[in-house]
Short mmCIF file of C-alpha atoms and ligand atoms in Angstrom, two decimals:
data_model
loop_
_atom_site.label_atom_id
_atom_site.label_comp_id
_atom_site.label_asym_id
_atom_site.label_seq_id
_atom_site.Cartn_x
_atom_site.Cartn_y
_atom_site.Cartn_z
CA MET A 1 18.26 12.99 12.80
CA ASP A 2 20.59 10.76 15.55
CA GLU A 3 17.53 10.81 17.87
CA ILE A 4 15.62 8.30 15.38
CA ASN A 5 18.88 6.14 14.38
CA SER A 6 19.03 3.81 15.95
CA ARG A 7 16.74 3.80 18.05
CA VAL A 8 13.91 1.50 17.23
CA LYS A 9 14.23 -1.77 17.00
CA THR A 10 11.24 -4.65 16.23
CA THR A 11 10.45 -7.68 15.80
CA TYR A 12 8.71 -9.84 13.47
CA THR A 13 7.87 -13.90 13.44
CA TYR A 14 6.28 -16.01 11.14
CA THR A 15 5.78 -19.38 10.25
CA GLU A 16 5.87 -21.46 6.87
CA ARG A 17 1.52 -20.62 6.73
CA ASP A 18 3.02 -16.63 6.66
CA VAL A 19 5.40 -17.37 4.15
CA ALA A 20 1.98 -19.63 1.84
CA VAL A 21 -0.17 -16.56 2.43
CA TYR A 22 2.46 -13.91 1.15
CA ALA A 23 3.02 -15.90 -1.93
CA LEU A 24 -0.84 -15.87 -3.25
CA GLY A 25 -0.78 -12.72 -2.54
CA VAL A 26 1.70 -12.09 -4.67
CA GLY A 27 0.13 -14.30 -7.58
CA ALA A 28 2.11 -17.24 -6.90
CA CYS A 29 0.43 -20.53 -8.45
CA GLY A 30 -1.22 -19.69 -10.94
CA ARG A 31 -4.06 -17.68 -11.98
CA TYR A 32 -6.60 -21.01 -13.33
CA ALA A 33 -4.60 -24.09 -12.25
CA ILE A 34 -2.27 -24.47 -10.13
CA ASP A 35 1.06 -23.93 -10.95
CA THR A 36 3.25 -26.91 -9.75
CA ASP A 37 6.76 -24.89 -10.81
CA GLU A 38 5.28 -22.67 -7.84
CA LEU A 39 3.93 -25.30 -4.39
CA LYS A 40 7.06 -24.53 -2.78
CA TYR A 41 5.80 -21.04 -1.93
CA VAL A 42 3.67 -22.83 -0.44
CA TYR A 43 3.74 -26.43 -0.09
CA HIS A 44 4.88 -27.13 3.04
CA GLU A 45 2.60 -30.95 4.09
CA ASN A 46 2.67 -34.72 3.62
CA GLY A 47 6.33 -35.10 3.87
CA GLN A 48 7.61 -31.22 2.11
CA GLN A 49 10.04 -30.43 4.42
CA PHE A 50 11.62 -27.09 3.31
CA ILE A 51 9.01 -24.67 1.42
CA LYS A 52 10.96 -22.05 -0.48
CA VAL A 53 10.20 -18.16 -0.24
CA LEU A 54 10.66 -15.32 -2.10
CA PRO A 55 13.03 -12.90 -1.19
CA THR A 56 10.49 -10.00 -1.43
CA PHE A 57 8.72 -11.53 1.99
CA SER A 58 11.58 -10.58 4.13
CA THR A 59 9.50 -6.62 2.85
CA LEU A 60 7.31 -7.74 5.52
CA PHE A 61 10.13 -7.88 8.14
CA SER A 62 9.23 -3.92 8.47
CA LEU A 63 5.94 -4.23 8.92
CA GLY A 64 5.25 -1.99 12.01
CA SER A 65 8.61 0.19 11.43
CA VAL A 66 7.11 2.77 9.46
CA PRO A 67 7.46 6.05 11.45
CA GLN A 68 4.55 7.79 12.88
CA GLY A 69 5.10 11.31 13.99
CA LYS A 70 6.02 11.04 17.03
CA ASP A 71 8.73 9.28 16.23
CA LEU A 72 10.43 12.85 13.94
CA PRO A 73 9.92 15.15 16.19
CA GLY A 74 9.64 18.39 15.10
CA PHE A 75 8.36 17.19 11.23
CA ARG A 76 4.62 16.29 10.08
CA PHE A 77 3.20 14.81 7.62
CA ASP A 78 -0.47 13.05 6.51
CA PRO A 79 -0.32 9.19 6.80
CA ARG A 80 -3.57 9.21 4.31
CA LEU A 81 -1.35 11.34 1.56
CA LEU A 82 1.46 8.59 1.95
CA LEU A 83 2.29 6.98 -1.32
CA HIS A 84 5.30 4.26 -1.73
CA GLY A 85 7.67 5.46 -3.43
CA GLN A 86 10.80 3.39 -3.58
CA GLN A 87 11.98 0.20 -2.26
CA HIS A 88 16.15 -1.33 -2.30
CA ILE A 89 15.78 -4.84 -1.04
CA GLU A 90 19.71 -7.13 -0.14
CA VAL A 91 19.03 -10.76 0.71
CA PHE A 92 22.57 -12.13 2.46
CA LYS A 93 20.97 -15.32 2.22
CA PRO A 94 17.95 -18.33 1.37
CA LEU A 95 15.44 -16.70 3.88
CA PRO A 96 14.50 -19.31 6.42
CA SER A 97 10.85 -21.02 5.70
CA ASN A 98 10.16 -20.17 9.43
CA ALA A 99 12.31 -17.51 11.88
CA THR A 100 12.28 -14.89 14.47
CA ILE A 101 13.56 -11.62 13.57
CA HIS A 102 15.42 -8.87 15.47
CA ASN A 103 15.30 -5.48 12.89
CA LYS A 104 17.40 -2.22 13.36
CA VAL A 105 16.00 1.26 11.79
CA SER A 106 17.17 4.22 11.08
CA LEU A 107 16.63 7.15 9.64
CA ALA A 108 18.46 6.51 5.47
CA GLY A 109 17.23 10.24 3.98
CA LEU A 110 14.96 13.15 4.49
CA HIS A 111 14.21 15.23 1.39
CA ASP A 112 11.87 18.34 0.21
CA LYS A 113 10.73 17.73 -2.76
CA GLY A 114 8.19 21.50 -2.41
CA LYS A 115 4.78 19.26 -3.14
CA ALA A 116 5.87 16.88 -0.95
CA ALA A 117 8.73 15.24 1.16
CA VAL A 118 10.93 12.17 0.76
CA LEU A 119 11.64 10.15 3.97
CA GLU A 120 13.35 6.87 3.61
CA ILE A 121 14.17 4.35 6.64
CA GLU A 122 16.19 1.43 7.29
CA ILE A 123 15.84 -1.83 8.24
CA ARG A 124 18.62 -4.51 9.04
CA SER A 125 17.38 -7.56 9.70
CA TYR A 126 18.87 -10.05 12.36
CA GLU A 127 17.62 -14.21 12.52
CA GLU A 128 17.35 -14.66 16.66
CA GLY A 129 19.31 -17.60 17.68
CA SER A 130 22.52 -17.81 15.32
CA GLY A 131 22.06 -13.46 15.27
CA GLU A 132 22.95 -13.33 11.56
CA LEU A 133 22.07 -10.57 8.60
CA LEU A 134 19.20 -12.19 6.81
CA SER A 135 18.24 -8.47 4.55
CA LEU A 136 18.40 -5.13 4.11
CA ASN A 137 15.37 -2.94 3.49
CA ARG A 138 14.89 0.63 2.39
CA LEU A 139 12.08 2.36 2.33
CA SER A 140 11.04 5.52 0.68
CA ALA A 141 8.24 7.18 1.76
CA PHE A 142 6.01 9.61 -0.69
CA LEU A 143 4.90 12.28 1.28
CA ARG A 144 1.89 14.81 0.05
CA GLY A 145 1.99 17.73 1.34
CA ALA A 146 5.20 17.23 3.09
CA GLY A 147 7.30 19.19 1.53
CA GLY A 148 8.69 23.10 1.68
CA PHE A 149 9.55 23.14 5.08
CA SER A 150 12.84 24.26 4.03
CA ASP A 151 14.49 27.19 1.73
CA PRO A 152 13.73 26.52 -2.13
CA SER A 153 16.82 28.00 -3.66
CA GLN A 154 18.26 24.68 -1.45
CA PRO A 155 15.70 22.80 -1.02
CA PHE A 156 17.33 20.13 2.51
CA THR A 157 18.67 16.98 2.15
CA TYR A 158 19.66 14.95 3.93
CA ARG A 159 20.77 11.35 2.49
CA ASN A 160 22.71 8.09 4.95
CA TYR A 161 23.63 6.11 2.65
CA PRO A 162 25.06 5.72 -1.03
CA ALA A 163 23.72 7.01 -3.53
CA ASN A 164 22.10 4.59 -5.55
CA GLN A 165 20.99 5.68 -9.49
CA LEU A 166 17.30 4.49 -9.65
CA SER A 167 15.69 8.04 -10.66
CA ALA A 168 17.94 7.70 -13.64
CA ILE A 169 17.21 4.38 -14.78
CA ARG A 170 16.57 3.85 -18.05
CA VAL A 171 14.86 1.63 -19.29
CA PRO A 172 16.59 0.07 -23.02
CA GLU A 173 14.69 0.62 -26.45
CA SER A 174 15.64 -2.78 -27.27
CA PRO A 175 13.53 -5.42 -27.49
CA PRO A 176 12.56 -7.16 -23.98
CA TYR A 177 14.98 -9.89 -22.83
CA ALA A 178 12.24 -11.78 -21.30
CA VAL A 179 7.85 -10.79 -21.20
CA PHE A 180 6.13 -12.64 -18.10
CA GLU A 181 2.08 -11.44 -18.32
CA ASP A 182 0.64 -11.85 -14.56
CA CYS A 183 -3.35 -10.70 -14.00
CA THR A 184 -4.18 -9.86 -10.15
CA GLN A 185 -6.88 -11.31 -9.73
CA PRO A 186 -6.39 -14.62 -9.08
CA SER A 187 -8.97 -17.21 -10.91
CA GLN A 188 -11.90 -17.18 -7.62
CA ALA A 189 -12.83 -13.92 -9.30
CA CYS A 190 -14.46 -12.86 -5.81
CA VAL A 191 -11.18 -12.99 -4.14
CA CYS A 192 -9.67 -9.13 -4.16
CA THR A 193 -5.54 -9.43 -4.42
CA ALA A 194 -5.56 -6.12 -2.23
CA LEU A 195 -7.81 -8.81 0.55
CA LEU A 196 -5.27 -11.28 -0.25
CA TYR A 197 -2.40 -9.27 0.18
CA ARG A 198 -2.91 -7.09 3.56
CA LEU A 199 -3.54 -10.15 5.48
CA SER A 200 0.44 -10.45 5.13
CA GLY A 201 -0.29 -7.50 7.22
CA ASP A 202 0.18 -4.21 5.35
CA TYR A 203 -3.51 -3.12 7.37
CA ASN A 204 -3.48 0.65 5.29
CA PRO A 205 -7.22 1.29 4.31
CA LEU A 206 -5.75 2.88 1.45
CA HIS A 207 -6.41 -0.54 -0.11
CA SER A 208 -9.33 -1.65 0.73
CA ASP A 209 -11.28 0.80 2.31
CA PRO A 210 -12.88 2.86 -0.68
CA MET A 211 -13.78 6.19 1.45
CA PHE A 212 -10.46 5.99 2.79
CA ALA A 213 -9.14 6.30 -1.45
CA GLU A 214 -11.14 8.91 -2.04
CA VAL A 215 -9.96 11.35 0.25
CA ALA A 216 -5.87 10.14 -0.37
CA GLY A 217 -6.63 10.70 -4.64
CA PHE A 218 -8.24 7.48 -6.07
CA PRO A 219 -11.21 7.11 -6.69
CA GLY A 220 -10.96 3.97 -5.19
CA PRO A 221 -7.97 1.29 -3.55
CA ILE A 222 -5.26 0.74 -4.75
CA LEU A 223 -2.23 -1.89 -4.40
CA HIS A 224 -0.30 -1.69 -2.18
CA GLY A 225 2.98 -1.40 -3.61
CA LEU A 226 5.22 -4.02 -2.27
CA CYS A 227 2.12 -6.40 -3.73
CA THR A 228 3.26 -5.68 -7.43
CA LEU A 229 7.10 -5.87 -5.98
CA GLY A 230 6.31 -9.22 -5.66
CA PHE A 231 5.09 -9.67 -8.41
CA ALA A 232 7.66 -8.26 -10.53
CA VAL A 233 10.10 -10.23 -8.31
CA ARG A 234 8.34 -13.41 -9.09
CA ALA A 235 8.34 -12.93 -12.69
CA ILE A 236 11.59 -12.62 -12.38
CA ILE A 237 12.51 -15.93 -10.56
CA LYS A 238 10.26 -17.06 -13.46
CA ARG A 239 11.65 -16.26 -16.37
CA ILE A 240 15.23 -15.88 -15.44
CA CYS A 241 16.00 -17.34 -12.15
CA ARG A 242 14.68 -20.75 -13.60
CA GLY A 243 12.57 -21.02 -11.42
CA ASP A 244 15.63 -20.92 -7.96
CA PRO A 245 13.96 -18.25 -5.83
CA ASP A 246 17.68 -17.49 -4.45
CA MET A 247 19.63 -16.32 -7.22
CA ILE A 248 18.17 -12.68 -6.25
CA LYS A 249 20.90 -10.65 -4.19
CA THR A 250 19.33 -7.60 -4.83
CA ILE A 251 16.33 -5.72 -5.59
CA SER A 252 15.12 -1.95 -6.56
CA GLY A 253 12.17 0.13 -7.73
CA ARG A 254 10.37 2.86 -7.88
CA PHE A 255 6.99 3.02 -8.00
CA LEU A 256 5.91 5.34 -11.14
CA LEU A 257 1.92 4.80 -11.03
CA HIS A 258 -0.56 3.16 -8.34
CA VAL A 259 -1.95 -0.39 -9.55
CA TYR A 260 -5.55 -1.04 -9.74
CA PRO A 261 -6.13 -4.63 -7.66
CA GLY A 262 -7.13 -6.86 -10.95
CA GLU A 263 -5.26 -5.09 -13.40
CA THR A 264 -2.99 -7.51 -15.87
CA LEU A 265 0.38 -6.91 -15.26
CA VAL A 266 2.83 -6.69 -18.14
CA THR A 267 6.83 -7.47 -17.34
CA GLU A 268 9.37 -6.61 -18.88
CA MET A 269 13.12 -6.92 -18.28
CA TRP A 270 16.06 -6.65 -19.79
CA LEU A 271 19.82 -7.99 -19.52
CA GLN A 272 22.63 -5.00 -18.80
CA ASP A 273 25.77 -5.04 -17.36
CA LEU A 274 25.11 -8.26 -15.03
CA ARG A 275 21.33 -7.33 -13.14
CA VAL A 276 18.25 -7.20 -14.68
CA ILE A 277 16.40 -3.90 -15.73
CA TYR A 278 12.49 -4.22 -15.73
CA ARG A 279 10.13 -2.45 -16.26
CA LEU A 280 5.88 -3.44 -15.04
CA LYS A 281 2.48 -2.09 -16.99
CA ALA A 282 -0.37 -1.48 -16.46
CA LYS A 283 -1.57 -3.76 -20.28
CA ASP A 284 -4.97 -2.06 -20.73
CA ARG A 285 -3.97 1.75 -19.63
CA ASN A 286 -0.55 0.64 -21.14
CA LEU A 287 1.77 3.01 -18.96
CA ALA A 288 4.72 1.78 -16.07
CA VAL A 289 3.93 1.68 -12.94
CA LEU A 290 6.71 0.10 -11.39
CA SER A 291 10.98 0.28 -13.33
CA GLY A 292 14.25 -0.82 -11.26
CA PHE A 293 16.92 -3.51 -11.28
CA VAL A 294 17.50 -6.68 -9.97
CA HIS A 295 21.06 -8.02 -9.80
CA LEU A 296 21.95 -11.54 -9.35
CA HIS A 297 23.92 -14.61 -8.28
CA GLY A 298 25.36 -16.17 -10.99
CA LEU A 299 22.93 -14.48 -13.71
CA ALA A 300 25.94 -15.73 -17.05
CA ALA A 301 25.21 -19.04 -15.84
CA SER A 302 21.43 -19.08 -16.10
CA LEU A 303 21.37 -17.66 -19.51
C1 HDC B 401 9.32 4.64 5.25
C2 HDC B 401 8.19 4.38 3.94
C3 HDC B 401 6.91 3.39 3.28
C4 HDC B 401 5.73 2.91 2.72
C5 HDC B 401 4.83 1.83 3.43
C6 HDC B 401 3.88 1.70 2.16
C7 HDC B 401 3.15 1.72 2.41
C8 HDC B 401 1.38 1.53 1.51
O1 HDC B 401 0.34 0.57 2.61
C9 HDC B 401 1.66 2.27 1.24
C10 HDC B 401 1.16 2.10 -0.34
O2 HDC B 401 1.45 0.68 -0.78
S1 HDC B 401 0.78 2.97 -1.52
C11 HDC B 401 0.81 1.68 -2.78
C12 HDC B 401 2.12 2.40 -3.86
N1 HDC B 401 2.66 3.29 -4.43
C13 HDC B 401 2.27 4.43 -5.68
O3 HDC B 401 0.87 3.85 -6.70
C14 HDC B 401 2.69 5.72 -5.82
C15 HDC B 401 2.89 5.89 -6.99
N2 HDC B 401 3.62 6.30 -8.07
C16 HDC B 401 3.05 7.84 -8.55
O4 HDC B 401 1.89 8.25 -8.13
C17 HDC B 401 3.82 9.23 -8.79
O5 HDC B 401 5.02 8.37 -8.98
C18 HDC B 401 4.79 9.44 -7.53
C19 HDC B 401 3.19 10.86 -6.49
C20 HDC B 401 4.85 8.93 -5.64
C21 HDC B 401 5.33 10.99 -7.60
O6 HDC B 401 5.04 11.56 -8.59
P1 HDC B 401 5.13 13.53 -9.00
O7 HDC B 401 4.36 13.85 -7.95
O8 HDC B 401 4.69 13.16 -10.66
O9 HDC B 401 6.60 13.87 -9.16
P2 HDC B 401 7.57 14.09 -9.59
O10 HDC B 401 7.03 15.73 -10.16
O11 HDC B 401 7.60 13.35 -11.42
O12 HDC B 401 8.77 13.96 -9.16
C22 HDC B 401 9.35 15.07 -7.89
C23 HDC B 401 10.13 14.47 -7.22
O13 HDC B 401 9.87 13.94 -6.40
C24 HDC B 401 11.19 12.55 -6.70
N3 HDC B 401 10.49 11.11 -7.04
C25 HDC B 401 9.39 11.02 -8.47
N4 HDC B 401 8.94 9.59 -7.73
C26 HDC B 401 9.25 9.10 -6.35
C27 HDC B 401 9.43 8.11 -5.75
N5 HDC B 401 8.22 7.79 -6.56
N6 HDC B 401 9.39 7.71 -5.39
C28 HDC B 401 10.89 8.62 -4.49
N7 HDC B 401 10.88 9.99 -5.45
C29 HDC B 401 10.17 10.34 -6.59
C30 HDC B 401 11.54 13.12 -8.21
O14 HDC B 401 13.24 12.95 -8.33
C31 HDC B 401 11.31 14.35 -7.68
O15 HDC B 401 12.09 14.72 -7.18
P3 HDC B 401 14.00 15.70 -7.98
O16 HDC B 401 12.64 17.18 -8.36
O17 HDC B 401 14.44 15.99 -6.47
O18 HDC B 401 14.45 15.08 -9.08
#
């Protein structure tokens, strides 16, 4: 384990253009007409000096940090069967509109679930120049077919961070405090969200290639998990944070089911213990696809 820890370092450079392409990829700015509240995520010309950056943009910093087989000696998995399982994000200051980021990547966990292995990677992202820690991202990959490598009576489990309660999260039975509905198909019907989102850098063919998707066990390409998470967090910013993305402190989510590009997503939100609990449903299938919670700066003040 120690061999991968603190060994991998990656760099990511972005500009306002990347910030805008990402925001469009997670559905910002409306389906039919321009949503002026969200122009701040894409518009940086004509004297608009600052462009606001969605906190989930920090998930892109870790592109290129997902370990390949060679990085994990003795551990084998088929990348075609990888599904994004969970994501945890901590944002320490508003993200700059352009920057070069230096990442420190470490192995945060590995668990034998029998039919699958769950691999967790932690990425700490520092801004070049100031050296400040901007964000922490912890990704869990659900590696179908890669489990069963340890004694089933005592399955191997390793965790290098305090356990959070994500798998135990219970969505309240009461009606949600707020609901937001959004279609993953932008107004130009020829643009597929998955194809737009991949331009932000996740070129996994699971999201674009029908034959690859079939091998992975799906009838067609599915949406990037982090694109779905972007839709959820935008909804929370709109409905709870009054449009202010800088209120987001931490985000945790578990991907429960795949989403097909073009589906309508309904985000339900509850306020509980100074956090927002959220659940996303694929509207037509009436199935939950993502759930988790978000901590905010100044939640009480925003209500
Ligand atoms: C390093 C990170 C790299 C990330 C890079 C990402 C690259 C991207 O391009 C890839 C993607 O975006 S893929 C698309 C997004 N993800 C998905 O669509 C997955 C949706 N989820 C599922 O299908 C199922 O929940 C499924 C299949 C995940 C699990 O369902 P089941 O097989 O029914 O599992 P279940 O029997 O309920 O549980 C078995 C044990 O596994 C734990 N578990 C369940 N869901 C999990 C999840 N989502 N994440 C992590 N762990 C999970 C359960 O707790 C259980 O463990 P235990 O028995 O110890 O409780």
